[in-house]
Every structure is written in structure tokens, then in C-alpha cells.
Coordinates of C-alpha atoms in Angstrom, one line a residue:
M1 CA -73.8 -1.7 -54.4
K2 CA -70.6 -3.2 -53.3
S3 CA -69.1 -3.0 -49.8
V4 CA -65.5 -1.7 -49.4
L5 CA -63.4 -1.5 -46.2
I6 CA -61.7 1.9 -45.9
D7 CA -59.7 2.8 -42.8
G8 CA -61.5 0.2 -40.7
I9 CA -65.0 1.2 -41.7
N10 CA -67.1 -0.7 -44.2
Y11 CA -69.0 1.3 -46.8
E12 CA -71.5 0.5 -49.6
L13 CA -70.5 2.6 -52.5
D14 CA -73.1 3.8 -55.0
Y15 CA -71.3 2.7 -58.2
P16 CA -73.9 3.7 -60.8
S17 CA -73.7 7.4 -59.7
Y18 CA -70.2 7.2 -58.2
Q19 CA -71.3 9.8 -55.6
T20 CA -72.5 8.5 -52.3
A21 CA -71.4 6.0 -49.6
T22 CA -73.4 4.3 -46.8
V23 CA -71.7 3.1 -43.6
C24 CA -72.5 -0.6 -43.2
S25 CA -71.6 -3.5 -40.9
L26 CA -68.3 -5.3 -41.0
D27 CA -68.0 -8.7 -42.7
N28 CA -67.6 -12.1 -41.0
D29 CA -69.4 -11.0 -37.8
I30 CA -66.6 -8.7 -36.8
Q31 CA -67.7 -5.8 -34.6
Y32 CA -66.7 -2.2 -34.5
Q33 CA -64.8 -1.2 -31.3
G34 CA -63.9 1.9 -29.3
N35 CA -64.3 5.4 -30.6
I36 CA -65.3 5.6 -34.3
V37 CA -65.0 8.8 -36.4
I38 CA -66.8 8.7 -39.7
P39 CA -65.4 11.0 -42.4
S40 CA -67.6 13.2 -44.6
S41 CA -66.2 11.5 -47.7
V42 CA -64.1 8.6 -48.7
S43 CA -62.0 7.8 -51.8
H44 CA -61.8 4.5 -53.7
N45 CA -60.1 3.8 -57.0
G46 CA -59.5 7.4 -57.6
R47 CA -63.1 8.5 -57.0
S48 CA -64.6 10.4 -54.1
Y49 CA -67.8 9.4 -52.3
R50 CA -69.8 11.5 -50.0
V51 CA -70.9 9.7 -46.8
M52 CA -74.7 10.3 -46.7
S53 CA -76.2 7.7 -44.4
I54 CA -75.7 5.2 -41.6
G55 CA -77.1 2.0 -43.1
N56 CA -79.5 -0.4 -41.5
S57 CA -77.9 -2.5 -38.8
A58 CA -74.5 -0.9 -39.4
F59 CA -73.4 -1.1 -35.8
Y60 CA -76.0 -3.6 -34.5
G61 CA -74.7 -5.5 -31.5
C62 CA -71.4 -3.7 -31.3
T63 CA -71.2 -3.8 -27.5
G64 CA -67.5 -2.6 -27.6
L65 CA -68.5 0.7 -29.4
T66 CA -68.1 3.5 -26.9
A67 CA -68.4 6.7 -28.9
I68 CA -69.1 7.7 -32.5
T69 CA -68.7 10.9 -34.4
M70 CA -70.9 11.4 -37.5
P71 CA -70.1 14.0 -40.2
Y72 CA -72.5 16.7 -41.3
S73 CA -72.9 15.0 -44.6
V74 CA -75.1 12.3 -43.1
T75 CA -78.8 12.8 -43.7
S76 CA -80.3 9.6 -42.4
I77 CA -79.7 7.0 -39.7
G78 CA -81.1 3.6 -40.7
S79 CA -83.2 1.1 -38.9
W80 CA -81.3 -0.9 -36.2
A81 CA -78.2 1.2 -36.9
F82 CA -77.0 1.2 -33.3
R83 CA -79.3 -1.4 -31.8
D84 CA -77.9 -3.0 -28.6
C85 CA -74.7 -0.9 -28.6
T86 CA -74.7 -1.2 -24.8
G87 CA -71.3 0.4 -24.4
L88 CA -72.2 3.5 -26.3
T89 CA -72.2 6.4 -23.8
S90 CA -72.3 9.4 -26.0
I91 CA -73.3 10.3 -29.5
E92 CA -73.8 13.6 -31.4
I93 CA -76.3 13.5 -34.2
P94 CA -75.4 16.2 -36.7
N95 CA -78.1 18.7 -37.8
S96 CA -77.9 17.4 -41.3
V97 CA -79.9 14.3 -40.2
T98 CA -83.6 14.4 -41.2
S99 CA -84.8 11.0 -40.1
I100 CA -84.0 8.4 -37.4
G101 CA -85.0 4.9 -38.4
D102 CA -87.0 2.3 -36.5
K103 CA -85.0 0.8 -33.6
A104 CA -82.0 2.9 -34.5
F105 CA -80.8 3.1 -30.9
F106 CA -82.9 0.3 -29.4
G107 CA -81.3 -1.1 -26.2
C108 CA -78.5 1.4 -26.0
T109 CA -78.5 1.3 -22.2
G110 CA -75.3 3.2 -21.8
L111 CA -76.6 6.5 -23.3
T112 CA -77.5 9.0 -20.6
A113 CA -78.4 12.0 -22.7
I114 CA -79.2 12.7 -26.3
T115 CA -80.0 15.9 -28.3
I116 CA -82.0 15.4 -31.5
P117 CA -81.0 18.1 -33.9
N118 CA -83.6 20.5 -35.4
S119 CA -83.1 19.0 -38.9
V120 CA -84.9 15.8 -37.8
T121 CA -88.6 15.6 -38.8
S122 CA -89.5 12.0 -37.8
I123 CA -88.4 9.6 -35.1
G124 CA -89.0 6.0 -36.0
G125 CA -90.8 3.3 -34.1
R126 CA -88.8 2.0 -31.1
A127 CA -86.0 4.4 -32.1
F128 CA -84.8 4.8 -28.4
C129 CA -86.7 1.9 -26.9
G130 CA -85.0 0.3 -23.9
C131 CA -82.5 3.2 -23.5
S132 CA -82.9 2.8 -19.7
G133 CA -79.9 5.1 -18.9
L134 CA -81.4 8.1 -20.7
T135 CA -82.3 10.9 -18.2
T136 CA -82.7 13.7 -20.7
I137 CA -83.9 13.9 -24.3
T138 CA -84.3 17.1 -26.3
I139 CA -86.8 17.0 -29.1
P140 CA -86.6 19.9 -31.5
D141 CA -89.6 21.7 -33.0
S142 CA -88.8 20.3 -36.4
V143 CA -90.1 16.9 -35.4
T144 CA -93.7 16.2 -36.6
S145 CA -94.1 12.6 -35.7
I146 CA -93.0 10.3 -32.9
G147 CA -93.1 6.6 -33.9
S148 CA -94.8 3.8 -32.0
S149 CA -92.8 2.7 -28.9
A150 CA -90.2 5.4 -29.8
F151 CA -89.2 6.0 -26.1
S152 CA -90.7 3.0 -24.5
S153 CA -88.9 1.6 -21.4
C154 CA -86.7 4.7 -21.1
T155 CA -87.0 4.2 -17.4
G156 CA -84.5 6.9 -16.4
L157 CA -86.6 9.7 -18.0
T158 CA -88.4 12.0 -15.4
S159 CA -89.6 14.6 -17.9
I160 CA -89.8 15.2 -21.6
E161 CA -91.0 18.2 -23.5
I162 CA -92.9 17.5 -26.7
P163 CA -92.8 20.5 -29.1
N164 CA -95.8 22.1 -30.7
S165 CA -94.6 20.8 -34.1
V166 CA -95.5 17.2 -33.2
T167 CA -98.9 16.2 -34.8
S168 CA -98.6 12.4 -34.3
I169 CA -97.6 10.3 -31.3
G170 CA -97.6 6.6 -32.0
W171 CA -99.0 3.8 -29.8
N172 CA -96.9 2.8 -26.8
A173 CA -94.6 5.8 -27.5
F174 CA -93.7 6.3 -23.9
E175 CA -94.8 2.9 -22.5
N176 CA -93.0 1.8 -19.3
C177 CA -91.3 5.2 -18.8
T178 CA -91.6 4.5 -15.1
G179 CA -89.7 7.6 -14.0
L180 CA -91.9 10.0 -16.0
M181 CA -93.8 12.3 -13.6
S182 CA -95.5 14.9 -15.8
I183 CA -96.4 15.5 -19.4
E184 CA -97.9 18.3 -21.4
I185 CA -99.5 17.3 -24.7
P186 CA -98.9 20.1 -27.2
N187 CA -101.8 21.8 -29.0
S188 CA -100.6 20.4 -32.3
V189 CA -101.6 16.8 -31.4
C190 CA -105.0 15.7 -32.6
K191 CA -105.0 12.1 -31.4
L192 CA -103.7 10.1 -28.4
D193 CA -103.1 6.6 -29.5
E194 CA -103.6 3.3 -27.7
R195 CA -101.4 2.7 -24.6
T196 CA -99.3 5.8 -25.3
F197 CA -98.3 6.1 -21.6
N198 CA -98.9 2.5 -20.6
E199 CA -97.2 1.5 -17.3
C200 CA -96.0 5.0 -16.6
R201 CA -96.6 4.4 -12.9
S202 CA -94.9 7.6 -11.6
L203 CA -97.0 9.9 -13.8
R204 CA -98.8 12.4 -11.7
S205 CA -100.0 15.2 -14.0
M206 CA -101.0 15.5 -17.6
S207 CA -102.6 18.4 -19.6
I208 CA -104.6 17.7 -22.7
P209 CA -105.2 20.5 -25.3
A210 CA -108.4 21.3 -27.1
T211 CA -107.0 19.9 -30.3
A212 CA -106.8 16.3 -28.9
I213 CA -110.2 15.3 -30.2
E214 CA -109.5 11.6 -30.5
I215 CA -108.3 9.7 -27.4
D216 CA -107.9 6.0 -27.2
E217 CA -109.4 4.6 -23.9
S218 CA -106.2 2.8 -23.1
F219 CA -103.8 5.7 -23.6
V220 CA -103.0 5.8 -19.9
A221 CA -103.4 2.0 -19.3
N222 CA -101.9 0.6 -16.1
V223 CA -100.8 4.1 -15.0
G224 CA -102.9 4.0 -11.8
P225 CA -105.3 6.4 -10.1
Q226 CA -102.6 8.9 -8.9
L227 CA -102.6 10.6 -12.3
E228 CA -104.4 13.9 -12.4
I229 CA -105.6 15.0 -15.9
T230 CA -106.5 18.5 -17.0
V231 CA -108.4 19.0 -20.2
A232 CA -108.7 22.4 -22.0
E233 CA -112.2 23.7 -21.5
D234 CA -112.7 24.2 -25.2
N235 CA -112.0 20.6 -26.1
P236 CA -115.1 19.5 -28.0
N237 CA -115.0 15.8 -27.1
Y238 CA -113.5 15.4 -23.6
C239 CA -113.5 17.1 -20.2
S240 CA -111.9 16.7 -16.8
L241 CA -113.5 16.9 -13.4
D242 CA -111.4 16.7 -10.2
G243 CA -108.5 15.2 -12.2
S244 CA -110.6 12.4 -13.8
L245 CA -111.2 12.2 -17.6
Y246 CA -114.7 12.0 -19.1
T247 CA -116.3 12.3 -22.5
K248 CA -117.6 15.8 -23.0
D249 CA -121.2 14.8 -22.4
M250 CA -120.2 13.1 -19.1
S251 CA -121.6 9.8 -20.3
Q252 CA -118.4 7.8 -20.0
L253 CA -115.6 7.7 -17.4
I254 CA -112.3 7.1 -19.1
H255 CA -109.8 7.6 -16.2
L256 CA -110.4 8.0 -12.5
C257 CA -108.1 10.2 -10.4
E258 CA -108.1 8.9 -6.8
H259 CA -108.3 12.0 -4.7
D260 CA -110.3 10.7 -1.8
L261 CA -109.5 7.2 -0.4
Q262 CA -112.7 7.1 1.5
T263 CA -115.5 7.8 -1.0
C264 CA -116.1 8.2 -4.8
V265 CA -119.5 9.2 -6.1
L266 CA -119.8 9.0 -9.9
P267 CA -122.1 11.6 -11.3
E268 CA -125.6 10.6 -12.5
G269 CA -125.7 10.4 -16.3
I270 CA -122.7 8.1 -16.7
V271 CA -123.6 5.1 -18.8
R272 CA -120.2 3.5 -19.3
I273 CA -117.1 2.9 -17.3
A274 CA -114.1 2.5 -19.7
P275 CA -111.4 -0.2 -19.5
L276 CA -109.0 0.1 -16.6
A277 CA -110.8 3.2 -15.2
F278 CA -110.7 1.9 -11.6
E279 CA -107.6 -0.3 -11.8
W280 CA -105.4 -0.3 -8.7
T281 CA -107.8 2.0 -6.8
H282 CA -108.0 1.8 -3.0
I283 CA -111.3 3.7 -2.4
A284 CA -113.3 2.4 0.6
Q285 CA -116.8 3.2 -0.8
I286 CA -117.7 3.7 -4.5
T287 CA -121.2 4.8 -5.5
L288 CA -122.2 4.0 -9.1
P289 CA -125.0 6.0 -10.8
E290 CA -128.4 4.5 -11.6
S291 CA -127.7 5.5 -15.2
L292 CA -124.9 3.0 -15.6
K293 CA -125.3 0.4 -18.4
E294 CA -121.9 -1.0 -19.0
I295 CA -118.7 -1.9 -17.1
A296 CA -116.0 -2.4 -19.7
K297 CA -113.2 -4.9 -19.7
D298 CA -110.6 -4.6 -16.9
A299 CA -112.5 -1.6 -15.5
F300 CA -112.1 -2.8 -11.8
G301 CA -109.2 -5.1 -12.4
R302 CA -106.7 -5.5 -9.6
N303 CA -108.4 -2.9 -7.4
N304 CA -108.5 -3.0 -3.6
N305 CA -112.1 -2.0 -3.1
K306 CA -113.9 -4.4 -0.8
E307 CA -117.6 -3.8 -1.6
L308 CA -119.5 -2.5 -4.6
H309 CA -123.2 -2.0 -5.6
I310 CA -124.1 -2.4 -9.2
P311 CA -127.4 -0.6 -10.2
S312 CA -130.4 -2.4 -11.6
G313 CA -130.0 -1.0 -15.2
I314 CA -126.7 -2.7 -15.8
Q315 CA -126.7 -4.4 -19.3
K316 CA -123.1 -5.4 -19.9
I317 CA -120.0 -6.5 -17.9
G318 CA -116.9 -6.9 -20.0
C319 CA -114.2 -9.6 -20.0
T320 CA -111.9 -9.6 -16.9
A321 CA -113.8 -6.5 -15.6
F322 CA -113.1 -7.5 -12.0
K323 CA -110.1 -9.8 -12.5
N324 CA -108.1 -10.3 -9.4
S325 CA -110.1 -7.7 -7.5
A326 CA -109.9 -7.8 -3.7
M327 CA -113.7 -7.3 -3.5
T328 CA -115.4 -9.5 -0.9
K329 CA -119.0 -8.2 -1.3
L330 CA -120.8 -7.5 -4.6
H331 CA -124.4 -6.3 -4.7
I332 CA -126.2 -6.5 -8.0
R333 CA -129.7 -4.9 -8.1
S334 CA -130.8 -6.4 -11.4
E335 CA -133.8 -8.7 -11.2
H336 CA -133.0 -10.2 -14.6
P337 CA -129.5 -11.7 -14.6
E338 CA -130.2 -13.5 -17.8
Q339 CA -130.5 -10.2 -19.6
I340 CA -127.0 -9.0 -18.5
E341 CA -124.4 -9.6 -21.1
V342 CA -121.5 -10.8 -18.9
A343 CA -118.2 -12.2 -20.0
E344 CA -117.3 -15.7 -18.8
D345 CA -114.1 -14.4 -17.2
A346 CA -115.5 -11.1 -15.9
F347 CA -114.9 -12.1 -12.2
E348 CA -111.9 -14.3 -12.7
G349 CA -109.8 -14.4 -9.6
C350 CA -112.5 -12.6 -7.7
A351 CA -115.7 -14.7 -7.5
E352 CA -114.1 -17.5 -5.4
H353 CA -113.5 -15.1 -2.4
C354 CA -116.5 -12.8 -3.0
T355 CA -120.1 -13.1 -1.8
L356 CA -122.8 -12.0 -4.3
Y357 CA -125.9 -10.3 -2.9
V358 CA -129.0 -10.3 -5.1
P359 CA -132.7 -9.1 -4.9
V360 CA -135.5 -11.2 -3.4
G361 CA -136.8 -13.8 -5.8
T362 CA -133.7 -14.0 -8.0
G363 CA -131.6 -16.4 -6.0
Y364 CA -132.3 -19.4 -8.2
A365 CA -131.5 -17.4 -11.4
Y366 CA -128.2 -16.1 -10.1
R367 CA -127.1 -19.4 -8.5
H368 CA -127.7 -21.3 -11.8
H369 CA -126.2 -18.5 -14.0
P370 CA -123.0 -19.7 -15.9
V371 CA -121.0 -16.7 -14.5
F372 CA -122.8 -15.5 -11.4
G373 CA -123.1 -19.0 -10.2
K374 CA -119.3 -19.1 -9.7
F375 CA -119.4 -16.8 -6.7
R376 CA -118.4 -18.2 -3.4
E377 CA -121.9 -17.6 -2.1
V378 CA -125.1 -16.1 -3.4
V379 CA -127.2 -14.4 -0.7
I380 CA -130.7 -13.0 -0.9
E381 CA -130.8 -9.4 0.2
R382 CA -133.8 -7.5 1.3
A383 CA -134.9 -4.9 -1.2
S384 CA -134.7 -2.1 1.4
S385 CA -131.0 -2.7 2.0
I386 CA -130.0 -2.5 -1.6

């Protein structure tokens, strides 16, 4: 293909077929400015070419671009097509477009609203990432997939409706959408990928359908305990109790909803606390079940709980499980610290200000343990008090 400048817009013309044209970037680092109107067809050397697509990086970095009108002949918007067009305040995507490429509108901070037409079936990865000015987005029921990080860092969004046509939501799709307050996962979705709603700190309610049978443990990472989750009763793999998310058999806690700042009693039968489950919590007293075997990575990271009792059957404590915790008293009931698989950094930022209380006869083993020996103090505790 050869690029040709016609009426201030650069095109790549499909010479072999002599039929189609693709809008492309200007030569010599010159940027498009102002309001651009793209025609449905262009003529060159006596031949007519139908404008079918906005090419990759066509308007990348054109900060002086304020508005653009695309014709109904355009069927695709390429990757990086409008990336970092910070001056772009409005755009109308015609309903002839079927796909929006990766990072197509990445960093378009001036956009405040966008309507995706019902001809679009896929939204590429990071397509609207960093569009911090967006307050409303309309996704039509023609869309079947939302790419990874597609709407991440759209901090102005307070709500978004995902249509029942969507079957796939990529990882980090809504990461750092700090204004997002509620979300309803449609019953067409079967999987919630890793960190889908990571850092959505304002999120207060979420409903999960029966069809979502595969949920990554980090899908609401760094959201905080204010999120209340409701799971459809007929979901075969997951359930909710008082806003918290568990596996269906109640053997694993995935997300804790902090209803009561005074007490939290986890039900007997739980064997594992998933990553980040208690992150940022402020509960005064937490009671862990005797059935507990594993505390996963980051499970109690950055929480504000002051005291905790870990039952005697604990077998594994993951990396950074209590990193930067405000805890000052930790009671471990196990009489065999050497049998606990504990990560070297499990208590990083916590051990130096925390006292470890251990059973009678285990003081030497705990004090000389490569991890437990890092605590500020190891104190022998009478069996009756633990």
C-alpha cells in the first residue's frame, strides 16, 4: 500500500484491488488538528476508494485534535488509533464499526461520554484505558468480549451496565475505576478473570450469576472490605453469606465483607483463607476456625486488626500474608512450628512491632525458627489462655 495525502488526511490506498482506503498518520511527525471530518470515499488518479478503516496509530498523540466525524463506511478502528488524543472531547462511532482495537482510545482524558454502536462485537485490550474524564459508557448487546484492561483507570465512571451478550471479561478490565460503586455481572459470563475489579475502592455491591463458575481469587483485589457480594443460589461453585464470598462447600473464604467492626467469626469447616481476603479490615476481634489449614499470600496484608489467634492445625502461611499489618499480638497454637510451611516474608513489616504468643514447651523452637524468630518478642502462654 502507498500513502497519499488527500484534503489534509493521509490514506493508505489498496492498489491491488483499487477499492479501499485506510486513514493513517501524517508524515514527518505532523499532527492532525481541530475538527476532522473523514469522507466515506476518496478519489485518486481517477479511481474511487471506499474508506473502510481507521488504521493503527492513525491519530496517535494528536493532542490538538478536538473532534472527529467518521463515515458509515468504516468497519474497524485500529490499535492505538486515537491514543493520547487528550484534546478529543467528543466522538461518534458509526454503527458500521464491528471492532475497536487495542488501546484505540487509550489516554483520551478529554472524552466525557461515549456510545459504542450495536454493530461492535469486541472491545480490544486497554481500548479506553486511562479515559479518566469518561462518566458514562454505553455498551450494546452486540458486544461479546471486553478485552483486558479495556476500561482500566476510567476513574470518572460511577456505573456501567454490562449486557447479557458479553461472555468474556478480560483481566484488569475495570482496574482502578475508583468511582465505580456497583456492578451486576450478566448471566452470560462464565469466568471472572484475575484482578478484573482491582483497586475499585468505591465498589459497594456486586451480583454474581449462576453461570460464573470460574472466579479468580484476585478478581476483587485491593477493593476493600466494604464490598458486599451476592451470588445466585444456583451457582454450583460459589456462594455468599452476609456479603462475603465463599466456595460452595464453604471450605474457602475468598472475600470478606466487613459488616461488623467489632467481631468476625468464620464458620467451622473453612480450611483456607484466600489472598487479600482480610486486606484493609478494621475488625476488633477475629475468630478463626479450628479447621483452618492455610492462610494464603496477602490474606491479612495492611489490615488494622490488633490481635489474632491462629489455630493449632495451621499448615501453611503464604508470602506477605501479614505484610504491613498493624497487629501487635499474634497467638499461634501449633506445638510444631517446624511443620508449618511459612514464607520468609510472611510477616514483613509486622513482626518487628508484634509479640508472638506460643504454647508451653515451644519457646525455643519458635525463637530459633527462621521466620517466627523475627518477632519483637516470643512469649510463652499458658495453655488455658489460648
